[in-house]
Backbone as a chain_set.jsonl record, in Angstrom:
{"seq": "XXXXXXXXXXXXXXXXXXXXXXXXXXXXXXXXXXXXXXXXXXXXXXXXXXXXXXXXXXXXXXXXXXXXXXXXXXXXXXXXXXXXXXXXXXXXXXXXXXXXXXXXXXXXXXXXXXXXXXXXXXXXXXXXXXXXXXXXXXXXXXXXXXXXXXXXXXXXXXXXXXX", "coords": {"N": [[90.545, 183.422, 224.415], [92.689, 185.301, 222.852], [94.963, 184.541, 221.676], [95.207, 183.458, 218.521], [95.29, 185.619, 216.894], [97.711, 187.229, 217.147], [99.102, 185.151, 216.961], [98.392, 184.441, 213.994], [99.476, 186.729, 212.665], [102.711, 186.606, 213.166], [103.04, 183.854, 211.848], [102.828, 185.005, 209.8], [104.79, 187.098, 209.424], [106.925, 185.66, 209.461], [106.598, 183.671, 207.054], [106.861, 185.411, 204.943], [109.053, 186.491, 205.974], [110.672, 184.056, 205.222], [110.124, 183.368, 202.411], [111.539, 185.527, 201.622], [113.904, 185.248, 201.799], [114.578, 183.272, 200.005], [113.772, 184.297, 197.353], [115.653, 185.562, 197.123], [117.895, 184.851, 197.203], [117.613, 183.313, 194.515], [117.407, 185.073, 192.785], [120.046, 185.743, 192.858], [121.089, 187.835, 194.855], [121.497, 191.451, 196.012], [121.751, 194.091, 193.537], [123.156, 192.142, 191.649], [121.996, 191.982, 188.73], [120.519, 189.668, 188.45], [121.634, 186.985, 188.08], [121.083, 183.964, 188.533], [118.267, 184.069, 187.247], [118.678, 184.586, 184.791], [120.535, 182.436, 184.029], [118.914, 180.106, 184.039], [117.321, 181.151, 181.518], [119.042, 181.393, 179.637], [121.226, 179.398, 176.438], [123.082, 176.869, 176.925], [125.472, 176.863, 174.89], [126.002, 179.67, 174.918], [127.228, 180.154, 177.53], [129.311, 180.497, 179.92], [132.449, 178.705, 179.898], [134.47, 175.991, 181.189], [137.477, 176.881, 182.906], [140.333, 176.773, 179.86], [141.766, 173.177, 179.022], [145.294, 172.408, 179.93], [147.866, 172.964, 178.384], [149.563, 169.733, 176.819], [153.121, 168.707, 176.868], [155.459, 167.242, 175.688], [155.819, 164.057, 176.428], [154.607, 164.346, 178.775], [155.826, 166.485, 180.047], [155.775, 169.58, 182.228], [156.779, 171.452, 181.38], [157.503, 172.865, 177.881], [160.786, 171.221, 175.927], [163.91, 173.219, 175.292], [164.716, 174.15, 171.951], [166.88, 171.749, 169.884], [167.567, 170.042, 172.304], [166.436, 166.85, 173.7], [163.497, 165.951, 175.075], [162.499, 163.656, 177.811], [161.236, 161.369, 180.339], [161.685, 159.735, 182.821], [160.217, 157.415, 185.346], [160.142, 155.401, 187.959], [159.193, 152.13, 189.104], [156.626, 151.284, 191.57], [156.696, 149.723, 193.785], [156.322, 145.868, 193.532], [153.651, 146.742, 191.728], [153.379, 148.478, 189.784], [154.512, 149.062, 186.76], [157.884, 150.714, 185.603], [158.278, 153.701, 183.486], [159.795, 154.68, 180.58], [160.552, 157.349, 178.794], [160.596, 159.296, 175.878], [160.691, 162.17, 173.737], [158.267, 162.191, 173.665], [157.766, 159.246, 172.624], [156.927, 156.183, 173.472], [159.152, 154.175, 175.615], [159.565, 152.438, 177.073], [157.344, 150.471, 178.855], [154.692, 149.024, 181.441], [152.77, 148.819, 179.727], [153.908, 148.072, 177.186], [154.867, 145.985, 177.778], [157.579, 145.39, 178.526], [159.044, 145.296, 180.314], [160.357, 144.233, 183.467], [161.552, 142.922, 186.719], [163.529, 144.523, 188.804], [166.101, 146.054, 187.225], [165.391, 147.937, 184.356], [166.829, 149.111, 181.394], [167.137, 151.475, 178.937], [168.892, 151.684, 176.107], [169.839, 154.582, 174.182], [170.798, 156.219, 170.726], [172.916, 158.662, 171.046], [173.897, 162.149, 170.906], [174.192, 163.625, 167.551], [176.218, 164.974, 165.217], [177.064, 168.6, 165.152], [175.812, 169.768, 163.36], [173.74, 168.411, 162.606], [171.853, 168.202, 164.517], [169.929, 166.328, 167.23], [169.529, 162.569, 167.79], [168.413, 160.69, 168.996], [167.229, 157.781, 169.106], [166.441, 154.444, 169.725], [168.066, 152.139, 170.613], [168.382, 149.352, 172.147], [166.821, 148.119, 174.467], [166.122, 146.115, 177.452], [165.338, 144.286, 180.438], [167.152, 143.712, 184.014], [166.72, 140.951, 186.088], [168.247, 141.481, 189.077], [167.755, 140.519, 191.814], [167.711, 137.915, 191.306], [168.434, 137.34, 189.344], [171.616, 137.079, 186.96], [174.438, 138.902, 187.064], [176.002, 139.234, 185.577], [174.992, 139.09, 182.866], [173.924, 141.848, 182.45], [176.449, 143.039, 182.686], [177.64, 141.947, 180.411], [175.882, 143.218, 178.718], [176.333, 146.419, 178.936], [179.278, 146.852, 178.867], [180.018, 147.118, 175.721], [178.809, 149.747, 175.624], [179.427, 152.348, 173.28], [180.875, 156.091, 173.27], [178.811, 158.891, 173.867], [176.129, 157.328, 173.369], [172.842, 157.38, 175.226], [171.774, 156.328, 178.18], [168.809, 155.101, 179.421], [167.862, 154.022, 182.782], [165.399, 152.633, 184.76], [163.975, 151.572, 187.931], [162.41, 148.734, 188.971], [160.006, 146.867, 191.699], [162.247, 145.328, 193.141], [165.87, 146.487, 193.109], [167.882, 145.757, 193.801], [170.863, 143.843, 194.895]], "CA": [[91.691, 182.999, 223.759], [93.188, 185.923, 222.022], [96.104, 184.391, 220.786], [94.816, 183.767, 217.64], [95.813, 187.138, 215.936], [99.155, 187.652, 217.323], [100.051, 183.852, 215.855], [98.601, 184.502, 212.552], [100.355, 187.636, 212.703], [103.945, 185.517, 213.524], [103.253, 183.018, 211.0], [102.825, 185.613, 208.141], [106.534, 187.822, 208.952], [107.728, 184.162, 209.132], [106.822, 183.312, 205.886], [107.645, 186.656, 204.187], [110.769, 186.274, 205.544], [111.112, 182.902, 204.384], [109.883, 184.417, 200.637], [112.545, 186.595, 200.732], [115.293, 184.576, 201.648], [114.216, 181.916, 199.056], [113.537, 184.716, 196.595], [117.289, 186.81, 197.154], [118.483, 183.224, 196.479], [116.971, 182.85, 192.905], [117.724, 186.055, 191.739], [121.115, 186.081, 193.592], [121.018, 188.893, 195.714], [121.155, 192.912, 195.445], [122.867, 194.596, 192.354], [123.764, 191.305, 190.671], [121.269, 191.508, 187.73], [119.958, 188.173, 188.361], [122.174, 185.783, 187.007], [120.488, 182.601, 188.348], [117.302, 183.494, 186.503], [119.464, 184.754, 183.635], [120.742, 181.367, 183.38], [117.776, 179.26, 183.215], [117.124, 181.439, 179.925], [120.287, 180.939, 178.462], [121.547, 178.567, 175.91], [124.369, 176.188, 177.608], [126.439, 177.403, 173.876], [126.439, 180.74, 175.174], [127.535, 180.092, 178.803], [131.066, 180.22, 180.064], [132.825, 177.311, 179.558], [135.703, 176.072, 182.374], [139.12, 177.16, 182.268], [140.797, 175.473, 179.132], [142.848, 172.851, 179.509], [146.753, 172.372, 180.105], [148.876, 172.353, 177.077], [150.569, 169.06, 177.025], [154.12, 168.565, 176.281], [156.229, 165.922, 175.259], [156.352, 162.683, 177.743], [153.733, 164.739, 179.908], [156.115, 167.492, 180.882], [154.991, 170.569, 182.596], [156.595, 172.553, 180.265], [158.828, 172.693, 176.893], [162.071, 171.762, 176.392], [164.549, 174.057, 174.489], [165.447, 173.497, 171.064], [168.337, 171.101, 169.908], [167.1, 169.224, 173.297], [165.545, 166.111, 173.891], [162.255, 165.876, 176.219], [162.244, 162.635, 178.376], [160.881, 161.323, 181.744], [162.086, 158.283, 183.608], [159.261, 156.95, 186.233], [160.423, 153.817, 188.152], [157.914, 151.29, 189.141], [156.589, 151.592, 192.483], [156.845, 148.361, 194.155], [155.996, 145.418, 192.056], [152.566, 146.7, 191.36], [153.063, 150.029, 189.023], [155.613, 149.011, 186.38], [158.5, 152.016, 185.038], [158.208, 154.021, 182.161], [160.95, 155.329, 179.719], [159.767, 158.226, 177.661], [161.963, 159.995, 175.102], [160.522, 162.894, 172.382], [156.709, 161.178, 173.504], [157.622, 158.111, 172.578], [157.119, 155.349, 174.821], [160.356, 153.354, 175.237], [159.826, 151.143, 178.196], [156.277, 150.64, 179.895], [154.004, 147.925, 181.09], [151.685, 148.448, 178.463], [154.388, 147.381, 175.885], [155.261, 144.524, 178.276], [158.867, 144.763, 178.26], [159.487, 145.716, 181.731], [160.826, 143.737, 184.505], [161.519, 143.132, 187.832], [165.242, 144.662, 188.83], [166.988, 147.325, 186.475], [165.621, 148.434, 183.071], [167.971, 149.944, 181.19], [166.928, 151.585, 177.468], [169.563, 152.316, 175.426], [170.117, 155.64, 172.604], [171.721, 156.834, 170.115], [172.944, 159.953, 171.466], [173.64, 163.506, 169.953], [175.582, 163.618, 166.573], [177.055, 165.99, 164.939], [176.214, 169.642, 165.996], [174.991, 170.244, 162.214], [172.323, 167.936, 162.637], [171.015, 167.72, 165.944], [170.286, 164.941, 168.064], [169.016, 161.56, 167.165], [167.075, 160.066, 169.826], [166.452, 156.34, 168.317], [165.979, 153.582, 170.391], [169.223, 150.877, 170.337], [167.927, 148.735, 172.576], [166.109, 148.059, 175.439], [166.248, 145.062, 178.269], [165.13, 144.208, 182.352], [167.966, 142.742, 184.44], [166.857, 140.783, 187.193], [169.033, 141.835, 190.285], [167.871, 139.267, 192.617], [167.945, 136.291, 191.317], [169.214, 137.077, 188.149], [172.942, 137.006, 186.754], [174.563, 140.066, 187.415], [177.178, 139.192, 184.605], [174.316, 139.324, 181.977], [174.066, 142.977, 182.532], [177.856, 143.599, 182.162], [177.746, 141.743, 178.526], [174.732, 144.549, 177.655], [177.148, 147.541, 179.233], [180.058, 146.841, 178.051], [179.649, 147.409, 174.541], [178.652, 150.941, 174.95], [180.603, 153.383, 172.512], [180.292, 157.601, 173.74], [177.273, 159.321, 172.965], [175.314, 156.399, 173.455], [172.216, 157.84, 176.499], [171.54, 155.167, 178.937], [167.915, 155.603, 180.736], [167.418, 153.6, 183.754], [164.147, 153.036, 185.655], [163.82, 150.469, 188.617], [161.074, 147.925, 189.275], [160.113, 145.567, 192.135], [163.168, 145.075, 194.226], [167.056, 146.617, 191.967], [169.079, 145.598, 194.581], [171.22, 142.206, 195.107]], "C": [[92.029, 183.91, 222.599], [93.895, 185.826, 221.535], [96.342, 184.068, 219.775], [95.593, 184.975, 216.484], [97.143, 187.151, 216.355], [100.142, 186.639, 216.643], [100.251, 184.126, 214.329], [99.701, 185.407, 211.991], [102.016, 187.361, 212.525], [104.203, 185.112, 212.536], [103.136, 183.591, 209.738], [104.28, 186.256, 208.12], [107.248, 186.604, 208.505], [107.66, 183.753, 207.559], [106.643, 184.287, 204.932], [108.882, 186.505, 204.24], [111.809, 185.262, 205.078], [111.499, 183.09, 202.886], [111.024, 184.872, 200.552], [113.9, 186.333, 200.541], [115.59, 183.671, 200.482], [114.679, 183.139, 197.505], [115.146, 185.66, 196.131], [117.765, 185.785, 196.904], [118.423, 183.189, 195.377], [117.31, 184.084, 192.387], [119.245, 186.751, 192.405], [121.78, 187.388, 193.911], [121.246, 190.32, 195.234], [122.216, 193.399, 194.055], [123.637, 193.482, 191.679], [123.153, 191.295, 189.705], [121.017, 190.513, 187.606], [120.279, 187.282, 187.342], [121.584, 184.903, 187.557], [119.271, 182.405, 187.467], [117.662, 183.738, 185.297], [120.04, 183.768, 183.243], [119.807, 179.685, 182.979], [117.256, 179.652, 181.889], [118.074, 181.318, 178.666], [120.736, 180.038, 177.932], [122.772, 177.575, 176.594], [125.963, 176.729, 176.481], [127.054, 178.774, 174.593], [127.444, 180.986, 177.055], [129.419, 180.186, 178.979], [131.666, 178.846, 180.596], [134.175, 177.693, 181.148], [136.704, 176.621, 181.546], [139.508, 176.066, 180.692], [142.092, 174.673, 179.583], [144.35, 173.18, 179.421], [147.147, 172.343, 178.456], [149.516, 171.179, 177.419], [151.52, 169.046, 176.282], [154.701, 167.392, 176.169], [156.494, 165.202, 176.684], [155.793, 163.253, 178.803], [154.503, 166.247, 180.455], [155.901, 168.663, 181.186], [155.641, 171.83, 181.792], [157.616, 172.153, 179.081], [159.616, 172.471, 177.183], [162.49, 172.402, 175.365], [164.978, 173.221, 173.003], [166.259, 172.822, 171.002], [168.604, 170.936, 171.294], [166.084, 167.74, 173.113], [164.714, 166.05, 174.883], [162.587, 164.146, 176.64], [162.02, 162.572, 179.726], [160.97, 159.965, 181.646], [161.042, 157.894, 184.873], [159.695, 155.54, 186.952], [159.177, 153.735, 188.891], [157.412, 151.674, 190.715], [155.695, 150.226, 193.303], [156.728, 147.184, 193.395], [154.72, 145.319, 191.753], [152.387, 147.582, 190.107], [154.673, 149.554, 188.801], [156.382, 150.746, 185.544], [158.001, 152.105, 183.634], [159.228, 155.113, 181.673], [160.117, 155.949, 178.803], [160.497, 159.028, 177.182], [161.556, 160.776, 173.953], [159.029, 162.374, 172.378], [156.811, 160.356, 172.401], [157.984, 157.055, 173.618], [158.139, 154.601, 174.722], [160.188, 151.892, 176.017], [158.437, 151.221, 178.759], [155.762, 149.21, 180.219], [152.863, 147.539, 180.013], [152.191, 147.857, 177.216], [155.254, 145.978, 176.671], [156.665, 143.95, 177.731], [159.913, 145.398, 179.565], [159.503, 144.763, 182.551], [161.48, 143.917, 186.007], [163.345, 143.543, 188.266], [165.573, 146.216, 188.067], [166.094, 147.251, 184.997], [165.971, 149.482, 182.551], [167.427, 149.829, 179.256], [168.091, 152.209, 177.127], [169.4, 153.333, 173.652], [170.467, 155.699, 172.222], [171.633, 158.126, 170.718], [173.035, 161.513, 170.53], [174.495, 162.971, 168.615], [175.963, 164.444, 166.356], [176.393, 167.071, 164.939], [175.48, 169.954, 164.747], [173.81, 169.878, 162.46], [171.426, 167.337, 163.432], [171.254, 166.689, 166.739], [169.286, 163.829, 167.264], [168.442, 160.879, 167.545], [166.602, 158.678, 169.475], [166.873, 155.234, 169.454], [166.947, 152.295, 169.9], [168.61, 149.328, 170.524], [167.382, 148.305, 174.126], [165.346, 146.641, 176.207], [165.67, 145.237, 179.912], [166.17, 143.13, 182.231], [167.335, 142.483, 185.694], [167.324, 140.637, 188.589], [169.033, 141.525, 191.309], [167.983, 138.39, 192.674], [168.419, 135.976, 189.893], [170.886, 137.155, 188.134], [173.575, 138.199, 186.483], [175.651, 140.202, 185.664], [176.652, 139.899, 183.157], [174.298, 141.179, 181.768], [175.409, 143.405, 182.497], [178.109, 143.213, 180.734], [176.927, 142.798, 178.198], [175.724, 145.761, 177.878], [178.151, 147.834, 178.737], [180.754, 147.334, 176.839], [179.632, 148.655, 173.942], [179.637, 151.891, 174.391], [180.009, 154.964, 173.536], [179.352, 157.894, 172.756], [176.268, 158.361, 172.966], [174.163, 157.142, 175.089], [172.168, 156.345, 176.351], [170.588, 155.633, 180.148], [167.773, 154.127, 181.831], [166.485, 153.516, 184.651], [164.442, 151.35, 186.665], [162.249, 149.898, 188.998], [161.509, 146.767, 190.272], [161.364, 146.267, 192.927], [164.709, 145.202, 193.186], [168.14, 146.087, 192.852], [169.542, 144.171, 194.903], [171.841, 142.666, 196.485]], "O": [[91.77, 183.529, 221.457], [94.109, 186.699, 220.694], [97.535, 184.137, 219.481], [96.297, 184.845, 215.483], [97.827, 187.013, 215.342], [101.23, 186.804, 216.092], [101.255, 184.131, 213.617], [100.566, 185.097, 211.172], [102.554, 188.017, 211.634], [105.213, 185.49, 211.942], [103.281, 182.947, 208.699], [104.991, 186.107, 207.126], [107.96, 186.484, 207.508], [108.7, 183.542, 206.936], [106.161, 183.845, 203.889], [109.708, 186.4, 203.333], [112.991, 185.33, 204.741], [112.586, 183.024, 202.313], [111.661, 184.724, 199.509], [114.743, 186.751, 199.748], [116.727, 183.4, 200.096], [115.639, 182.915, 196.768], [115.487, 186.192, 195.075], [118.33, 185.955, 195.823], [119.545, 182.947, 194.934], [117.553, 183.998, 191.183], [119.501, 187.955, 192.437], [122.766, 187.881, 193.363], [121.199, 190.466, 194.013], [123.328, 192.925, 193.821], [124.71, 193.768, 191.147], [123.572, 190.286, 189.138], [121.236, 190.091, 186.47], [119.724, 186.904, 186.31], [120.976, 184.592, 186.533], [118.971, 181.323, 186.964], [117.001, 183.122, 184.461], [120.282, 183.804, 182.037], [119.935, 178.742, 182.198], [116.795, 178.801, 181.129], [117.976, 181.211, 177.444], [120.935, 179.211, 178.822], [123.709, 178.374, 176.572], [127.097, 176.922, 176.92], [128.252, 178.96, 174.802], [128.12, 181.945, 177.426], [130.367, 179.954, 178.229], [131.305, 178.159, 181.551], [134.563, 178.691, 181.755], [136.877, 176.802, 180.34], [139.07, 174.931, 180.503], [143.074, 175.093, 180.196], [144.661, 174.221, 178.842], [146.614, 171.669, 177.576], [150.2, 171.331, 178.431], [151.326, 169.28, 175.089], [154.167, 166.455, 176.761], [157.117, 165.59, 177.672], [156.238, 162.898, 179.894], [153.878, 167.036, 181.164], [155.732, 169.24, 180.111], [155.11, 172.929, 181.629], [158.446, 171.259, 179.249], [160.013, 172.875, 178.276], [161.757, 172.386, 174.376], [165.412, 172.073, 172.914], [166.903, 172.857, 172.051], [169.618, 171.463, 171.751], [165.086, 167.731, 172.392], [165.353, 166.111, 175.933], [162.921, 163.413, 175.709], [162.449, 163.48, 180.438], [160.543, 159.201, 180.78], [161.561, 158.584, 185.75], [159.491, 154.533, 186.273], [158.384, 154.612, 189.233], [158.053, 152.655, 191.09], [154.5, 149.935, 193.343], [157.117, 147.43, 192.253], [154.278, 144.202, 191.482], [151.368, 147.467, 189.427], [155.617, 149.517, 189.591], [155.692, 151.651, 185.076], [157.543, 151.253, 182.871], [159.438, 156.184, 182.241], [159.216, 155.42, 178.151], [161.211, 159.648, 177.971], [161.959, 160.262, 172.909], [158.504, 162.121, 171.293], [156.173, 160.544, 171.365], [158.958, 157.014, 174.37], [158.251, 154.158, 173.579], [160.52, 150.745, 175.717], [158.292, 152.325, 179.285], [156.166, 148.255, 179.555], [152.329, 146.495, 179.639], [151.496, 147.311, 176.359], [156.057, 145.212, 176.139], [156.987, 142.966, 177.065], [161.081, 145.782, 179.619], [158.434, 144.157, 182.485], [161.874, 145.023, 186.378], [164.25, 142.766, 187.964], [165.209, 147.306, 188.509], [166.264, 146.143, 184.489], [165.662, 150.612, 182.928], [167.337, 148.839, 178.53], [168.413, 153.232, 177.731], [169.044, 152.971, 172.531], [171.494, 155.217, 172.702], [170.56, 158.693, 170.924], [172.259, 161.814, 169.623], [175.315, 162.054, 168.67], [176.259, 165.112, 167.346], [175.179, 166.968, 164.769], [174.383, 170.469, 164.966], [172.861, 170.657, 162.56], [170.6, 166.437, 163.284], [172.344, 166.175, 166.99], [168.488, 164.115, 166.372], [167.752, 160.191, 166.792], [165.391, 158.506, 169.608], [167.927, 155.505, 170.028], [166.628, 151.571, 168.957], [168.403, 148.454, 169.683], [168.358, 148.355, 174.874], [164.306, 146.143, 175.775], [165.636, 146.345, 180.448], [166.361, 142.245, 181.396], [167.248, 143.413, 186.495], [166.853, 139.735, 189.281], [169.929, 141.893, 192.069], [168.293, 137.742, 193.674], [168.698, 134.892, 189.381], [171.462, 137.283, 189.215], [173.184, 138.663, 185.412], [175.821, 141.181, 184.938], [177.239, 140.741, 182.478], [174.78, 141.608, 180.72], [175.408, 144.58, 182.132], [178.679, 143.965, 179.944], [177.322, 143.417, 177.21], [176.025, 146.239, 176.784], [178.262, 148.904, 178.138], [181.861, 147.87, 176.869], [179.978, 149.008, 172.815], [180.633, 152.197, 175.048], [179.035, 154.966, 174.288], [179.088, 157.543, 171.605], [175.286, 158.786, 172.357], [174.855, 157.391, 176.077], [172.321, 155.531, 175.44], [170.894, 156.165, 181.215], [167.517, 153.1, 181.203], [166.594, 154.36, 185.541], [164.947, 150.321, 186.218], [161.234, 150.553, 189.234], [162.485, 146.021, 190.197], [161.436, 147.453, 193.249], [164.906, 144.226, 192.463], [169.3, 146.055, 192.441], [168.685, 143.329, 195.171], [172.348, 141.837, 197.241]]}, "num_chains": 1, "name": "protein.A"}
């Protein structure tokens, strides 16, 4: 039974070449200067950090807006589980977290621009939900009504806007 020697023989390239695969692993492979064992010695301070984050902008938006502009984003609800949100200069106008959102139409009203000297004015008139199924459609023509020019009028829908 000579087969003996030719196994041992076998079972030693085998686990050389195991070694070396293991070992080109850990010191991640030719001409890299072995950054994996270069980073078990290194401080986590000194390491490279991720990308940094995003800049955010006003009311989340993906980028600036222009001077002598207002920033806002309108979001309607998305069914009646995920109520709208009115956002104007990042401030929140309308959300469910300030629990003044409803099922139907909400409608925030602005003051709009004024005079070109002194910009715009962005302030918050007032802000209502009309219910549009089973509410009174009329109620929402007494709030409309009213409005003078220059007045913005954001709109987000929740739930079901339609009669």
């Amino acid at each position: 039974m000579r087969l003996a020697g030719p196994l041992r023989i076998v079972v030693l390239v085998v686990s050389v070449g195991v070694t070396w695969i293991v070992v080109s692993i850990l010191l991640g492979g030719p001409g890299s200067g072995f950054p994996r064992i270069q980073q078990l010695f290194t401080s986590p301070e000194s390491s490279v950090t991720a990308a940094p984050r995003a800049r955010k902008y006003k009311c989340g938006l993906p980028q600036p807006c222009p001077e002598e502009h207002l920033a806002f984003r309108v979001v309607s609800g998305a069914a009646n589980v995920i109520g709208p949100k009115i956002c104007l200069e990042d401030k929140m106008l309308m959300s469910s977290v300030k629990d003044n959102v409803g099922r139907g139409l909400n409608i925030a009203l602005v003051n709009g621009p004024l005079p070109p000297d002194t910009g715009v004015s962005g302030e918050l008139i007032e802000a209502r939900a009309f219910d549009m199924w089973a509410g009174d459609v009329n109620d929402l023509l007494k709030f409309i009504r009213p409005l003078h020019e220059g007045t913005l009028v954001f709109v987000a829908s929740y739930d079901d806007p339609a009669t």
